Amino acid sequence: MDKDCTIYVAGHRGLVGSALVRRLKEQGYGRIVHQTSSELDLRDRDQVERWFSEQSIDYVFLAAAKVGGIAANQDFPADFIRDNLLIQTNVIDAAYRHNVKKLLFLGSTCIYPKLAPQPMREQDLLGGPLEPSNEPYAVAKITGIKMCQAYNRQYGTRFISVMPTNLYGPQDNFDLHTSHVLPALIRKFHDAMVSNAASVEVWGSGEPKREFLHSDDLADACVFLMKNYGGDEIVNVGWGKDIKISELAALIGRIVGYEGDIVYDRTKPDGTPRKLVDVSRLTEMGWQARITLEEGLRRTYQDYLKEIYHTGGVR
Ligand SMILES: NC(=O)C1=CN([C@@H]2O[C@H](COP(=O)(O)OP(=O)(O)OC[C@H]3O[C@@H](n4cnc5c(N)ncnc54)[C@H](OP(=O)(O)O)[C@@H]3O)[C@@H](O)[C@H]2O)C=CC1
Ligand SMILES: C[C@H]1O[C@H](OP(=O)(O)OP(=O)(O)OC[C@H]2O[C@@H](n3cnc4c(=O)[nH]c(N)nc43)[C@H](O)[C@@H]2O)[C@@H](O)[C@@H](O)C1=O
């Protein structure tokens, strides 16, 4: 990627998109273009067509999507499959028709079978039934992967697909109904600490395990892959270790300084029991994550505090 190339970061205000913009700027890329969803609704083919005709885009990071935690996926399954299919189809097709040099599609590790052997390897894709709580979202993501591969085969494009594990960092969604577990627990423990509450409620049994990667590490991996990888195979990105939700809750409680009890609401779903990814493909290419969970959590909690105290709220 030449320093004067035009890079479109779709979803630049989100967790991943904002980290990508930070990383690209740090590396000296000066022509980064983007639009908010109200300026450019990527579900609308005509708007997408107009945007690609007006810009001369060389590279696309496709980080715009309908994203949410376990409850949002269960409550809005139609929105998750429709919006993601529309966004990714419109952007991938426009990138082909407007001769984009390379596109990076962001998938997710929920594409792997619910009971895939751990750690999950790239070749486990389509090896068994999916986790029901996020199946519509996962099916949209699998379609995005297959679309990139089909365009590469038929049209000779260079569209690559990256599968990140559960992410966290600045600009995350802290809404208690729609967020993922890590930002939800930061907010719950912080609120409980401030209000002196006797306990914090954690959903499910606390037994499922998840792997967490800081968005700055993911952005670094995506820029690395955009520069160094042109293959058809999907690539996992993760930290390499997972922890139980109960351990995560205890760690966040300690970082926030909350000393009350943790109670488990077993009426809420656990979701998939475990989803650790095998990162050997990426490690063999020479990339490794750097931000430990404890350091990343401390940074994220500081960012959260700055956000609520200086701007009056978080999304
Ligand atoms: N968060 C996670 O744990 C994981 C995320 N991923 C993937 O990474 C990618 C980015 O996720 P993340 O950053 O967490 O998500 P966020 O929800 O933080 O950001 C998504 C972005 O997408 C944009 N967007 C949504 N709908 C539209 C639309 N109709 N038109 C234009 N833009 C739209 C939003 O723009 P605006 O702000 O302008 O409304 C928003 O900034 C997604 O593909 C997701 O599936 C993969 C694994 C884990
Ligand atoms: C990234 C990934 O994210 C989603 O899958 P998920 O990992 O199951 O989602 P999650 O982060 O919401 O939950 C992880 C675990 O944590 C438990 N949990 C406890 N307490 C809270 C809580 O307060 N909020 C939330 N959200 N979860 C909680 C929760 O019950 C579950 O056992 C999908 O969008 C999927 O499609 C996807 O790609």
mmCIF file of C-alpha atoms and ligand atoms in Angstrom:
data_model
loop_
_atom_site.group_PDB
_atom_site.id
_atom_site.type_symbol
_atom_site.label_atom_id
_atom_site.label_comp_id
_atom_site.label_asym_id
_atom_site.label_seq_id
_atom_site.Cartn_x
_atom_site.Cartn_y
_atom_site.Cartn_z
ATOM 1 C CA MET A 1 0.000 0.000 0.000
ATOM 2 C CA ASP A 2 1.599 3.287 -1.093
ATOM 3 C CA LYS A 3 1.308 6.074 1.472
ATOM 4 C CA ASP A 4 -0.727 8.203 -0.963
ATOM 5 C CA CYS A 5 -3.291 5.498 -1.833
ATOM 6 C CA THR A 6 -6.985 6.039 -1.042
ATOM 7 C CA ILE A 7 -8.242 3.785 1.743
ATOM 8 C CA TYR A 8 -11.946 3.465 2.549
ATOM 9 C CA VAL A 9 -12.626 2.410 6.157
ATOM 10 C CA ALA A 10 -16.308 1.393 6.249
ATOM 11 C CA GLY A 11 -17.613 1.690 9.833
ATOM 12 C CA HIS A 12 -14.934 4.183 10.986
ATOM 13 C CA ARG A 13 -16.875 5.232 14.141
ATOM 14 C CA GLY A 14 -17.157 1.691 15.477
ATOM 15 C CA LEU A 15 -14.858 -0.365 17.706
ATOM 16 C CA VAL A 16 -12.868 -1.880 14.825
ATOM 17 C CA GLY A 17 -13.152 0.952 12.283
ATOM 18 C CA SER A 18 -11.897 3.594 14.742
ATOM 19 C CA ALA A 19 -8.912 1.371 15.663
ATOM 20 C CA LEU A 20 -8.144 0.891 11.951
ATOM 21 C CA VAL A 21 -8.156 4.657 11.345
ATOM 22 C CA ARG A 22 -5.794 5.170 14.336
ATOM 23 C CA ARG A 23 -3.390 2.479 13.074
ATOM 24 C CA LEU A 24 -3.406 3.685 9.461
ATOM 25 C CA LYS A 25 -2.745 7.291 10.553
ATOM 26 C CA GLU A 26 0.106 6.124 12.836
ATOM 27 C CA GLN A 27 1.632 4.427 9.793
ATOM 28 C CA GLY A 28 1.439 7.635 7.739
ATOM 29 C CA TYR A 29 -1.547 6.939 5.485
ATOM 30 C CA GLY A 30 -3.043 10.330 4.664
ATOM 31 C CA ARG A 31 -5.936 9.567 2.322
ATOM 32 C CA ILE A 32 -8.435 7.721 4.490
ATOM 33 C CA VAL A 33 -12.051 8.233 3.420
ATOM 34 C CA HIS A 34 -15.204 7.378 5.345
ATOM 35 C CA GLN A 35 -18.861 8.246 5.931
ATOM 36 C CA THR A 36 -21.245 7.718 8.828
ATOM 37 C CA SER A 37 -24.268 5.454 8.346
ATOM 38 C CA SER A 38 -26.550 8.487 8.139
ATOM 39 C CA GLU A 39 -24.406 10.017 5.365
ATOM 40 C CA LEU A 40 -24.093 6.708 3.501
ATOM 41 C CA ASP A 41 -26.415 3.788 4.267
ATOM 42 C CA LEU A 42 -24.478 0.800 3.003
ATOM 43 C CA ARG A 43 -27.686 -1.257 2.827
ATOM 44 C CA ASP A 44 -28.692 0.930 -0.131
ATOM 45 C CA ARG A 45 -27.073 -0.210 -3.384
ATOM 46 C CA ASP A 46 -27.566 3.142 -5.154
ATOM 47 C CA GLN A 47 -25.895 5.107 -2.360
ATOM 48 C CA VAL A 48 -22.974 2.661 -2.339
ATOM 49 C CA GLU A 49 -22.652 2.905 -6.127
ATOM 50 C CA ARG A 50 -22.589 6.733 -5.933
ATOM 51 C CA TRP A 51 -19.920 6.685 -3.197
ATOM 52 C CA PHE A 52 -17.596 4.367 -5.143
ATOM 53 C CA SER A 53 -18.127 6.419 -8.355
ATOM 54 C CA GLU A 54 -17.217 9.677 -6.586
ATOM 55 C CA GLN A 55 -14.099 8.348 -4.822
ATOM 56 C CA SER A 56 -11.135 6.663 -6.395
ATOM 57 C CA ILE A 57 -10.767 3.941 -3.794
ATOM 58 C CA ASP A 58 -7.699 1.667 -3.833
ATOM 59 C CA TYR A 59 -8.237 -0.349 -0.628
ATOM 60 C CA VAL A 60 -11.331 -1.191 1.452
ATOM 61 C CA PHE A 61 -11.494 -2.306 5.086
ATOM 62 C CA LEU A 62 -15.087 -3.555 5.477
ATOM 63 C CA ALA A 63 -15.719 -2.961 9.211
ATOM 64 C CA ALA A 64 -19.326 -1.739 8.861
ATOM 65 C CA ALA A 65 -21.864 -4.274 10.056
ATOM 66 C CA LYS A 66 -24.816 -4.884 12.316
ATOM 67 C CA VAL A 67 -23.030 -6.082 15.463
ATOM 68 C CA GLY A 68 -24.152 -7.049 18.959
ATOM 69 C CA GLY A 69 -23.909 -9.443 21.860
ATOM 70 C CA ILE A 70 -25.875 -12.573 22.626
ATOM 71 C CA ALA A 71 -29.139 -10.791 23.574
ATOM 72 C CA ALA A 72 -29.168 -8.496 20.515
ATOM 73 C CA ASN A 73 -28.524 -11.484 18.246
ATOM 74 C CA GLN A 74 -31.416 -13.380 19.793
ATOM 75 C CA ASP A 75 -33.864 -10.449 19.778
ATOM 76 C CA PHE A 76 -33.141 -9.059 16.288
ATOM 77 C CA PRO A 77 -32.190 -12.082 14.137
ATOM 78 C CA ALA A 78 -33.866 -10.677 11.007
ATOM 79 C CA ASP A 79 -31.982 -7.363 11.274
ATOM 80 C CA PHE A 80 -28.699 -9.224 11.764
ATOM 81 C CA ILE A 81 -29.032 -11.400 8.674
ATOM 82 C CA ARG A 82 -30.646 -8.756 6.406
ATOM 83 C CA ASP A 83 -28.440 -5.767 7.238
ATOM 84 C CA ASN A 84 -25.220 -7.755 7.080
ATOM 85 C CA LEU A 85 -26.091 -9.459 3.802
ATOM 86 C CA LEU A 86 -27.029 -6.098 2.250
ATOM 87 C CA ILE A 87 -24.001 -4.157 3.546
ATOM 88 C CA GLN A 88 -21.406 -6.745 2.579
ATOM 89 C CA THR A 89 -22.999 -7.620 -0.787
ATOM 90 C CA ASN A 90 -23.212 -3.959 -1.831
ATOM 91 C CA VAL A 91 -19.653 -3.125 -0.751
ATOM 92 C CA ILE A 92 -17.983 -6.286 -2.105
ATOM 93 C CA ASP A 93 -19.756 -5.961 -5.468
ATOM 94 C CA ALA A 94 -18.992 -2.228 -5.786
ATOM 95 C CA ALA A 95 -15.338 -2.878 -4.890
ATOM 96 C CA TYR A 96 -15.142 -5.366 -7.775
ATOM 97 C CA ARG A 97 -16.894 -3.101 -10.294
ATOM 98 C CA HIS A 98 -14.770 -0.071 -9.320
ATOM 99 C CA ASN A 99 -11.467 -1.969 -9.568
ATOM 100 C CA VAL A 100 -10.489 -1.768 -5.909
ATOM 101 C CA LYS A 101 -6.982 -3.252 -5.541
ATOM 102 C CA LYS A 102 -7.752 -5.149 -2.353
ATOM 103 C CA LEU A 103 -10.611 -5.528 0.147
ATOM 104 C CA LEU A 104 -10.491 -6.936 3.675
ATOM 105 C CA PHE A 105 -13.754 -8.464 4.916
ATOM 106 C CA LEU A 106 -14.274 -8.818 8.662
ATOM 107 C CA GLY A 107 -15.980 -12.052 9.622
ATOM 108 C CA SER A 108 -16.198 -13.482 13.126
ATOM 109 C CA THR A 109 -15.330 -16.700 14.939
ATOM 110 C CA CYS A 110 -19.072 -17.432 15.297
ATOM 111 C CA ILE A 111 -18.808 -18.864 11.744
ATOM 112 C CA TYR A 112 -17.335 -22.058 13.241
ATOM 113 C CA PRO A 113 -19.506 -24.987 14.392
ATOM 114 C CA LYS A 114 -20.838 -24.755 17.957
ATOM 115 C CA LEU A 115 -18.933 -27.887 18.968
ATOM 116 C CA ALA A 116 -15.817 -27.425 16.804
ATOM 117 C CA PRO A 117 -12.627 -28.967 18.256
ATOM 118 C CA GLN A 118 -10.679 -26.356 20.264
ATOM 119 C CA PRO A 119 -8.726 -24.381 19.254
ATOM 120 C CA MET A 120 -10.786 -23.825 16.085
ATOM 121 C CA ARG A 121 -8.815 -24.004 12.840
ATOM 122 C CA GLU A 122 -9.712 -22.206 9.622
ATOM 123 C CA GLN A 123 -10.474 -25.563 7.968
ATOM 124 C CA ASP A 124 -13.249 -26.243 10.549
ATOM 125 C CA LEU A 125 -15.566 -23.850 8.664
ATOM 126 C CA LEU A 126 -18.821 -25.629 7.634
ATOM 127 C CA GLY A 127 -17.831 -28.766 9.570
ATOM 128 C CA GLY A 128 -21.015 -28.920 11.698
ATOM 129 C CA PRO A 129 -24.107 -27.110 13.038
ATOM 130 C CA LEU A 130 -23.747 -23.490 14.200
ATOM 131 C CA GLU A 131 -24.516 -22.018 17.658
ATOM 132 C CA PRO A 132 -28.280 -21.216 17.486
ATOM 133 C CA SER A 133 -28.063 -17.887 19.421
ATOM 134 C CA ASN A 134 -26.263 -16.173 16.536
ATOM 135 C CA GLU A 135 -26.918 -18.404 13.535
ATOM 136 C CA PRO A 136 -28.459 -15.696 11.255
ATOM 137 C CA TYR A 137 -25.442 -13.397 11.840
ATOM 138 C CA ALA A 138 -23.027 -16.290 11.301
ATOM 139 C CA VAL A 139 -24.748 -17.324 8.060
ATOM 140 C CA ALA A 140 -24.383 -13.738 6.751
ATOM 141 C CA LYS A 141 -20.671 -13.781 7.664
ATOM 142 C CA ILE A 142 -20.144 -17.175 5.974
ATOM 143 C CA THR A 143 -21.842 -15.759 2.861
ATOM 144 C CA GLY A 144 -19.397 -12.815 2.929
ATOM 145 C CA ILE A 145 -16.423 -15.201 3.029
ATOM 146 C CA LYS A 146 -17.807 -17.299 0.168
ATOM 147 C CA MET A 147 -18.584 -14.156 -1.836
ATOM 148 C CA CYS A 148 -14.983 -12.907 -1.526
ATOM 149 C CA GLN A 149 -13.666 -16.313 -2.599
ATOM 150 C CA ALA A 150 -16.137 -16.561 -5.515
ATOM 151 C CA TYR A 151 -15.240 -13.062 -6.782
ATOM 152 C CA ASN A 152 -11.536 -13.923 -6.559
ATOM 153 C CA ARG A 153 -12.100 -17.100 -8.567
ATOM 154 C CA GLN A 154 -14.404 -15.672 -11.240
ATOM 155 C CA TYR A 155 -13.195 -12.061 -11.504
ATOM 156 C CA GLY A 156 -9.577 -12.240 -10.305
ATOM 157 C CA THR A 157 -10.137 -9.809 -7.421
ATOM 158 C CA ARG A 158 -7.993 -9.791 -4.262
ATOM 159 C CA PHE A 159 -10.560 -9.926 -1.460
ATOM 160 C CA ILE A 160 -9.335 -11.397 1.828
ATOM 161 C CA SER A 161 -11.328 -12.474 4.910
ATOM 162 C CA VAL A 162 -10.251 -12.195 8.539
ATOM 163 C CA MET A 163 -11.978 -13.946 11.487
ATOM 164 C CA PRO A 164 -11.451 -12.067 14.749
ATOM 165 C CA THR A 165 -12.276 -13.502 18.137
ATOM 166 C CA ASN A 166 -14.381 -11.430 20.643
ATOM 167 C CA LEU A 167 -13.049 -7.852 20.619
ATOM 168 C CA TYR A 168 -12.972 -4.929 23.041
ATOM 169 C CA GLY A 169 -11.457 -1.438 23.307
ATOM 170 C CA PRO A 170 -12.298 2.265 22.867
ATOM 171 C CA GLN A 171 -15.519 3.170 21.020
ATOM 172 C CA ASP A 172 -17.124 -0.099 22.101
ATOM 173 C CA ASN A 173 -20.878 -0.416 22.634
ATOM 174 C CA PHE A 174 -21.668 -0.154 26.386
ATOM 175 C CA ASP A 175 -25.457 -0.457 26.039
ATOM 176 C CA LEU A 176 -26.476 -3.171 28.512
ATOM 177 C CA HIS A 177 -28.995 -4.812 26.210
ATOM 178 C CA THR A 178 -27.094 -4.865 22.924
ATOM 179 C CA SER A 179 -23.414 -4.985 23.963
ATOM 180 C CA HIS A 180 -20.976 -7.856 24.268
ATOM 181 C CA VAL A 181 -20.032 -9.230 27.678
ATOM 182 C CA LEU A 182 -16.826 -7.294 28.313
ATOM 183 C CA PRO A 183 -18.158 -3.721 27.916
ATOM 184 C CA ALA A 184 -21.385 -4.786 29.688
ATOM 185 C CA LEU A 185 -19.434 -5.980 32.724
ATOM 186 C CA ILE A 186 -17.266 -2.827 32.821
ATOM 187 C CA ARG A 187 -20.423 -0.742 32.952
ATOM 188 C CA LYS A 188 -22.225 -3.005 35.462
ATOM 189 C CA PHE A 189 -19.253 -3.134 37.867
ATOM 190 C CA HIS A 190 -18.613 0.594 37.561
ATOM 191 C CA ASP A 191 -22.284 1.445 38.237
ATOM 192 C CA ALA A 192 -22.374 -0.987 41.200
ATOM 193 C CA MET A 193 -19.186 0.533 42.645
ATOM 194 C CA VAL A 194 -20.501 4.095 42.315
ATOM 195 C CA SER A 195 -23.922 3.259 43.775
ATOM 196 C CA ASN A 196 -22.553 0.933 46.488
ATOM 197 C CA ALA A 197 -24.775 -1.914 45.238
ATOM 198 C CA ALA A 198 -24.605 -5.224 47.140
ATOM 199 C CA SER A 199 -24.183 -7.352 44.007
ATOM 200 C CA VAL A 200 -23.583 -7.376 40.248
ATOM 201 C CA GLU A 201 -25.630 -9.607 37.954
ATOM 202 C CA VAL A 202 -23.759 -11.673 35.375
ATOM 203 C CA TRP A 203 -25.769 -13.514 32.705
ATOM 204 C CA GLY A 204 -25.742 -17.300 32.382
ATOM 205 C CA SER A 205 -23.753 -19.784 34.463
ATOM 206 C CA GLY A 206 -20.345 -18.059 34.258
ATOM 207 C CA GLU A 207 -18.959 -21.341 32.854
ATOM 208 C CA PRO A 208 -18.594 -20.490 29.108
ATOM 209 C CA LYS A 209 -15.119 -19.521 27.986
ATOM 210 C CA ARG A 210 -14.283 -16.662 25.628
ATOM 211 C CA GLU A 211 -11.090 -15.290 24.101
ATOM 212 C CA PHE A 212 -10.687 -11.487 24.063
ATOM 213 C CA LEU A 213 -8.514 -9.390 21.741
ATOM 214 C CA HIS A 214 -7.956 -5.621 22.024
ATOM 215 C CA SER A 215 -9.163 -3.676 18.959
ATOM 216 C CA ASP A 216 -5.714 -2.044 18.551
ATOM 217 C CA ASP A 217 -4.164 -5.511 18.164
ATOM 218 C CA LEU A 218 -6.866 -6.478 15.654
ATOM 219 C CA ALA A 219 -6.315 -3.268 13.649
ATOM 220 C CA ASP A 220 -2.582 -3.953 13.570
ATOM 221 C CA ALA A 221 -3.257 -7.503 12.297
ATOM 222 C CA CYS A 222 -5.654 -6.233 9.601
ATOM 223 C CA VAL A 223 -3.151 -3.660 8.275
ATOM 224 C CA PHE A 224 -0.440 -6.365 8.375
ATOM 225 C CA LEU A 225 -2.651 -8.755 6.369
ATOM 226 C CA MET A 226 -3.699 -6.073 3.876
ATOM 227 C CA LYS A 227 -0.002 -5.504 3.158
ATOM 228 C CA ASN A 228 1.278 -9.076 3.335
ATOM 229 C CA TYR A 229 -1.505 -11.542 2.537
ATOM 230 C CA GLY A 230 -3.265 -12.166 -0.751
ATOM 231 C CA GLY A 231 -4.574 -15.712 -0.272
ATOM 232 C CA ASP A 232 -8.064 -17.118 -0.627
ATOM 233 C CA GLU A 233 -8.091 -18.875 2.747
ATOM 234 C CA ILE A 234 -9.647 -17.173 5.760
ATOM 235 C CA VAL A 235 -7.313 -16.100 8.595
ATOM 236 C CA ASN A 236 -8.099 -16.274 12.329
ATOM 237 C CA VAL A 237 -7.009 -13.428 14.594
ATOM 238 C CA GLY A 238 -6.915 -13.978 18.354
ATOM 239 C CA TRP A 239 -4.948 -13.651 21.535
ATOM 240 C CA GLY A 240 -4.359 -17.395 21.883
ATOM 241 C CA LYS A 241 -5.871 -17.949 25.365
ATOM 242 C CA ASP A 242 -9.425 -17.901 26.702
ATOM 243 C CA ILE A 243 -10.960 -17.438 30.161
ATOM 244 C CA LYS A 244 -14.225 -18.327 31.881
ATOM 245 C CA ILE A 245 -16.873 -15.591 32.087
ATOM 246 C CA SER A 246 -16.743 -15.986 35.910
ATOM 247 C CA GLU A 247 -12.976 -15.265 35.818
ATOM 248 C CA LEU A 248 -13.529 -12.274 33.537
ATOM 249 C CA ALA A 249 -16.138 -10.909 35.964
ATOM 250 C CA ALA A 250 -13.743 -11.308 38.910
ATOM 251 C CA LEU A 251 -10.929 -9.580 36.979
ATOM 252 C CA ILE A 252 -13.123 -6.628 35.934
ATOM 253 C CA GLY A 253 -14.427 -6.334 39.511
ATOM 254 C CA ARG A 254 -10.828 -6.084 40.747
ATOM 255 C CA ILE A 255 -9.813 -3.495 38.116
ATOM 256 C CA VAL A 256 -12.886 -1.347 38.807
ATOM 257 C CA GLY A 257 -12.414 -1.717 42.579
ATOM 258 C CA TYR A 258 -15.800 -3.283 43.346
ATOM 259 C CA GLU A 259 -15.952 -5.437 46.480
ATOM 260 C CA GLY A 260 -19.575 -6.707 46.508
ATOM 261 C CA ASP A 261 -20.953 -10.064 45.361
ATOM 262 C CA ILE A 262 -21.361 -11.513 41.882
ATOM 263 C CA VAL A 263 -24.663 -13.294 41.184
ATOM 264 C CA TYR A 264 -25.453 -15.405 38.126
ATOM 265 C CA ASP A 265 -28.760 -15.066 36.254
ATOM 266 C CA ARG A 266 -29.171 -18.578 34.872
ATOM 267 C CA THR A 267 -32.340 -17.610 32.972
ATOM 268 C CA LYS A 268 -30.021 -15.823 30.504
ATOM 269 C CA PRO A 269 -28.315 -17.848 27.737
ATOM 270 C CA ASP A 270 -24.731 -19.137 27.924
ATOM 271 C CA GLY A 271 -24.333 -19.336 24.152
ATOM 272 C CA THR A 272 -21.512 -21.401 22.758
ATOM 273 C CA PRO A 273 -19.493 -23.188 25.492
ATOM 274 C CA ARG A 274 -16.086 -22.230 24.128
ATOM 275 C CA LYS A 275 -14.587 -20.565 21.047
ATOM 276 C CA LEU A 276 -10.843 -20.323 21.193
ATOM 277 C CA VAL A 277 -9.196 -19.829 17.809
ATOM 278 C CA ASP A 278 -6.102 -21.482 16.427
ATOM 279 C CA VAL A 279 -3.868 -18.570 15.433
ATOM 280 C CA SER A 280 -1.013 -20.593 13.959
ATOM 281 C CA ARG A 281 -1.690 -19.491 10.355
ATOM 282 C CA LEU A 282 -1.211 -15.827 11.320
ATOM 283 C CA THR A 283 1.659 -16.538 13.726
ATOM 284 C CA GLU A 284 3.514 -18.365 10.939
ATOM 285 C CA MET A 285 3.164 -15.219 8.799
ATOM 286 C CA GLY A 286 5.005 -13.314 11.572
ATOM 287 C CA TRP A 287 2.228 -11.524 13.463
ATOM 288 C CA GLN A 288 1.365 -11.807 17.154
ATOM 289 C CA ALA A 289 -0.979 -9.948 19.527
ATOM 290 C CA ARG A 290 0.704 -7.762 22.135
ATOM 291 C CA ILE A 291 -1.894 -6.330 24.538
ATOM 292 C CA THR A 292 -2.558 -8.637 27.511
ATOM 293 C CA LEU A 293 -6.147 -8.895 28.754
ATOM 294 C CA GLU A 294 -5.327 -7.235 32.052
ATOM 295 C CA GLU A 295 -3.537 -4.292 30.391
ATOM 296 C CA GLY A 296 -6.287 -3.979 27.765
ATOM 297 C CA LEU A 297 -8.991 -3.989 30.439
ATOM 298 C CA ARG A 298 -7.224 -1.270 32.440
ATOM 299 C CA ARG A 299 -6.921 0.878 29.300
ATOM 300 C CA THR A 300 -10.550 0.258 28.333
ATOM 301 C CA TYR A 301 -11.791 1.167 31.807
ATOM 302 C CA GLN A 302 -9.792 4.426 31.707
ATOM 303 C CA ASP A 303 -11.260 5.198 28.242
ATOM 304 C CA TYR A 304 -14.744 4.447 29.610
ATOM 305 C CA LEU A 305 -14.219 6.825 32.554
ATOM 306 C CA LYS A 306 -12.966 9.607 30.243
ATOM 307 C CA GLU A 307 -15.981 9.088 27.965
ATOM 308 C CA ILE A 308 -18.599 9.248 30.737
ATOM 309 C CA TYR A 309 -17.009 12.096 32.672
ATOM 310 C CA HIS A 310 -15.975 14.306 29.743
ATOM 311 C CA THR A 311 -18.793 13.715 27.275
ATOM 312 C CA GLY A 312 -21.565 12.765 29.683
ATOM 313 C CA GLY A 313 -22.172 9.267 28.359
ATOM 314 C CA VAL A 314 -21.234 6.307 26.208
ATOM 315 C CA ARG A 315 -23.234 4.723 23.410
HETATM 316 N N1 LIG B 1 -17.065 -6.529 18.342
HETATM 317 C C1 LIG B 1 -16.674 -7.782 18.291
HETATM 318 O O1 LIG B 1 -16.467 -8.435 19.334
HETATM 319 C C2 LIG B 1 -16.426 -8.439 16.967
HETATM 320 C C3 LIG B 1 -16.640 -7.783 15.763
HETATM 321 N N2 LIG B 1 -16.397 -8.452 14.577
HETATM 322 C C4 LIG B 1 -16.649 -7.810 13.287
HETATM 323 O O2 LIG B 1 -15.887 -6.625 13.148
HETATM 324 C C5 LIG B 1 -16.617 -5.671 12.367
HETATM 325 C C6 LIG B 1 -16.744 -4.358 13.122
HETATM 326 O O3 LIG B 1 -17.445 -4.594 14.331
HETATM 327 P P1 LIG B 1 -17.475 -3.495 15.512
HETATM 328 O O4 LIG B 1 -16.499 -2.433 15.217
HETATM 329 O O5 LIG B 1 -17.411 -4.247 16.772
HETATM 330 O O6 LIG B 1 -18.959 -2.936 15.365
HETATM 331 P P2 LIG B 1 -19.521 -1.517 15.828
HETATM 332 O O7 LIG B 1 -20.967 -1.737 16.096
HETATM 333 O O8 LIG B 1 -18.671 -0.938 16.882
HETATM 334 O O9 LIG B 1 -19.367 -0.619 14.531
HETATM 335 C C7 LIG B 1 -20.050 -0.949 13.355
HETATM 336 C C8 LIG B 1 -20.022 0.211 12.414
HETATM 337 O O10 LIG B 1 -20.791 -0.151 11.281
HETATM 338 C C9 LIG B 1 -21.451 0.980 10.796
HETATM 339 N N3 LIG B 1 -22.728 0.594 10.189
HETATM 340 C C10 LIG B 1 -23.696 -0.200 10.694
HETATM 341 N N4 LIG B 1 -24.745 -0.252 9.846
HETATM 342 C C11 LIG B 1 -24.422 0.543 8.789
HETATM 343 C C12 LIG B 1 -25.100 0.909 7.600
HETATM 344 N N5 LIG B 1 -26.318 0.447 7.321
HETATM 345 N N6 LIG B 1 -24.473 1.750 6.759
HETATM 346 C C13 LIG B 1 -23.241 2.240 7.036
HETATM 347 N N7 LIG B 1 -22.550 1.924 8.130
HETATM 348 C C14 LIG B 1 -23.132 1.082 8.999
HETATM 349 C C15 LIG B 1 -21.735 1.876 11.990
HETATM 350 O O11 LIG B 1 -21.622 3.213 11.524
HETATM 351 P P3 LIG B 1 -22.187 4.530 12.303
HETATM 352 O O12 LIG B 1 -21.397 4.593 13.584
HETATM 353 O O13 LIG B 1 -21.863 5.653 11.400
HETATM 354 O O14 LIG B 1 -23.647 4.292 12.521
HETATM 355 C C16 LIG B 1 -20.645 1.481 12.989
HETATM 356 O O15 LIG B 1 -19.663 2.475 13.119
HETATM 357 C C17 LIG B 1 -17.965 -6.308 12.040
HETATM 358 O O16 LIG B 1 -17.902 -6.915 10.779
HETATM 359 C C18 LIG B 1 -18.102 -7.380 13.101
HETATM 360 O O17 LIG B 1 -18.898 -8.438 12.665
HETATM 361 C C19 LIG B 1 -15.921 -9.722 14.555
HETATM 362 C C20 LIG B 1 -15.686 -10.398 15.720
HETATM 363 C C21 LIG B 1 -15.922 -9.824 17.006
HETATM 364 C C1 LIG B 2 -18.320 -11.658 19.121
HETATM 365 C C2 LIG B 2 -19.453 -12.619 19.285
HETATM 366 O O1 LIG B 2 -20.370 -12.106 20.232
HETATM 367 C C3 LIG B 2 -21.593 -12.781 20.414
HETATM 368 O O2 LIG B 2 -21.422 -14.045 20.959
HETATM 369 P P1 LIG B 2 -21.077 -14.253 22.483
HETATM 370 O O3 LIG B 2 -19.608 -14.353 22.673
HETATM 371 O O4 LIG B 2 -21.863 -15.405 22.982
HETATM 372 O O5 LIG B 2 -21.650 -12.897 23.105
HETATM 373 P P2 LIG B 2 -21.557 -12.024 24.407
HETATM 374 O O6 LIG B 2 -20.282 -11.299 24.482
HETATM 375 O O7 LIG B 2 -22.805 -11.219 24.418
HETATM 376 O O8 LIG B 2 -21.660 -13.104 25.613
HETATM 377 C C4 LIG B 2 -20.590 -13.944 25.994
HETATM 378 C C5 LIG B 2 -20.952 -14.692 27.243
HETATM 379 O O9 LIG B 2 -21.003 -13.756 28.338
HETATM 380 C C6 LIG B 2 -22.208 -13.936 29.082
HETATM 381 N N1 LIG B 2 -22.558 -12.702 29.792
HETATM 382 C C7 LIG B 2 -22.536 -12.556 31.140
HETATM 383 N N2 LIG B 2 -22.977 -11.353 31.508
HETATM 384 C C8 LIG B 2 -23.258 -10.691 30.336
HETATM 385 C C9 LIG B 2 -23.749 -9.393 30.084
HETATM 386 O O10 LIG B 2 -24.028 -8.610 30.979
HETATM 387 N N3 LIG B 2 -23.894 -9.047 28.773
HETATM 388 C C10 LIG B 2 -23.586 -9.912 27.737
HETATM 389 N N4 LIG B 2 -23.736 -9.492 26.471
HETATM 390 N N5 LIG B 2 -23.153 -11.169 27.980
HETATM 391 C C11 LIG B 2 -22.982 -11.552 29.249
HETATM 392 C C12 LIG B 2 -23.205 -14.397 28.038
HETATM 393 O O11 LIG B 2 -24.332 -14.996 28.631
HETATM 394 C C13 LIG B 2 -22.330 -15.364 27.219
HETATM 395 O O12 LIG B 2 -22.238 -16.603 27.889
HETATM 396 C C14 LIG B 2 -22.317 -12.881 19.142
HETATM 397 O O13 LIG B 2 -22.701 -11.622 18.751
HETATM 398 C C15 LIG B 2 -21.492 -13.523 18.084
HETATM 399 O O14 LIG B 2 -22.138 -13.440 16.898
HETATM 400 C C16 LIG B 2 -20.100 -12.973 18.000
HETATM 401 O O15 LIG B 2 -19.482 -12.930 16.959
#
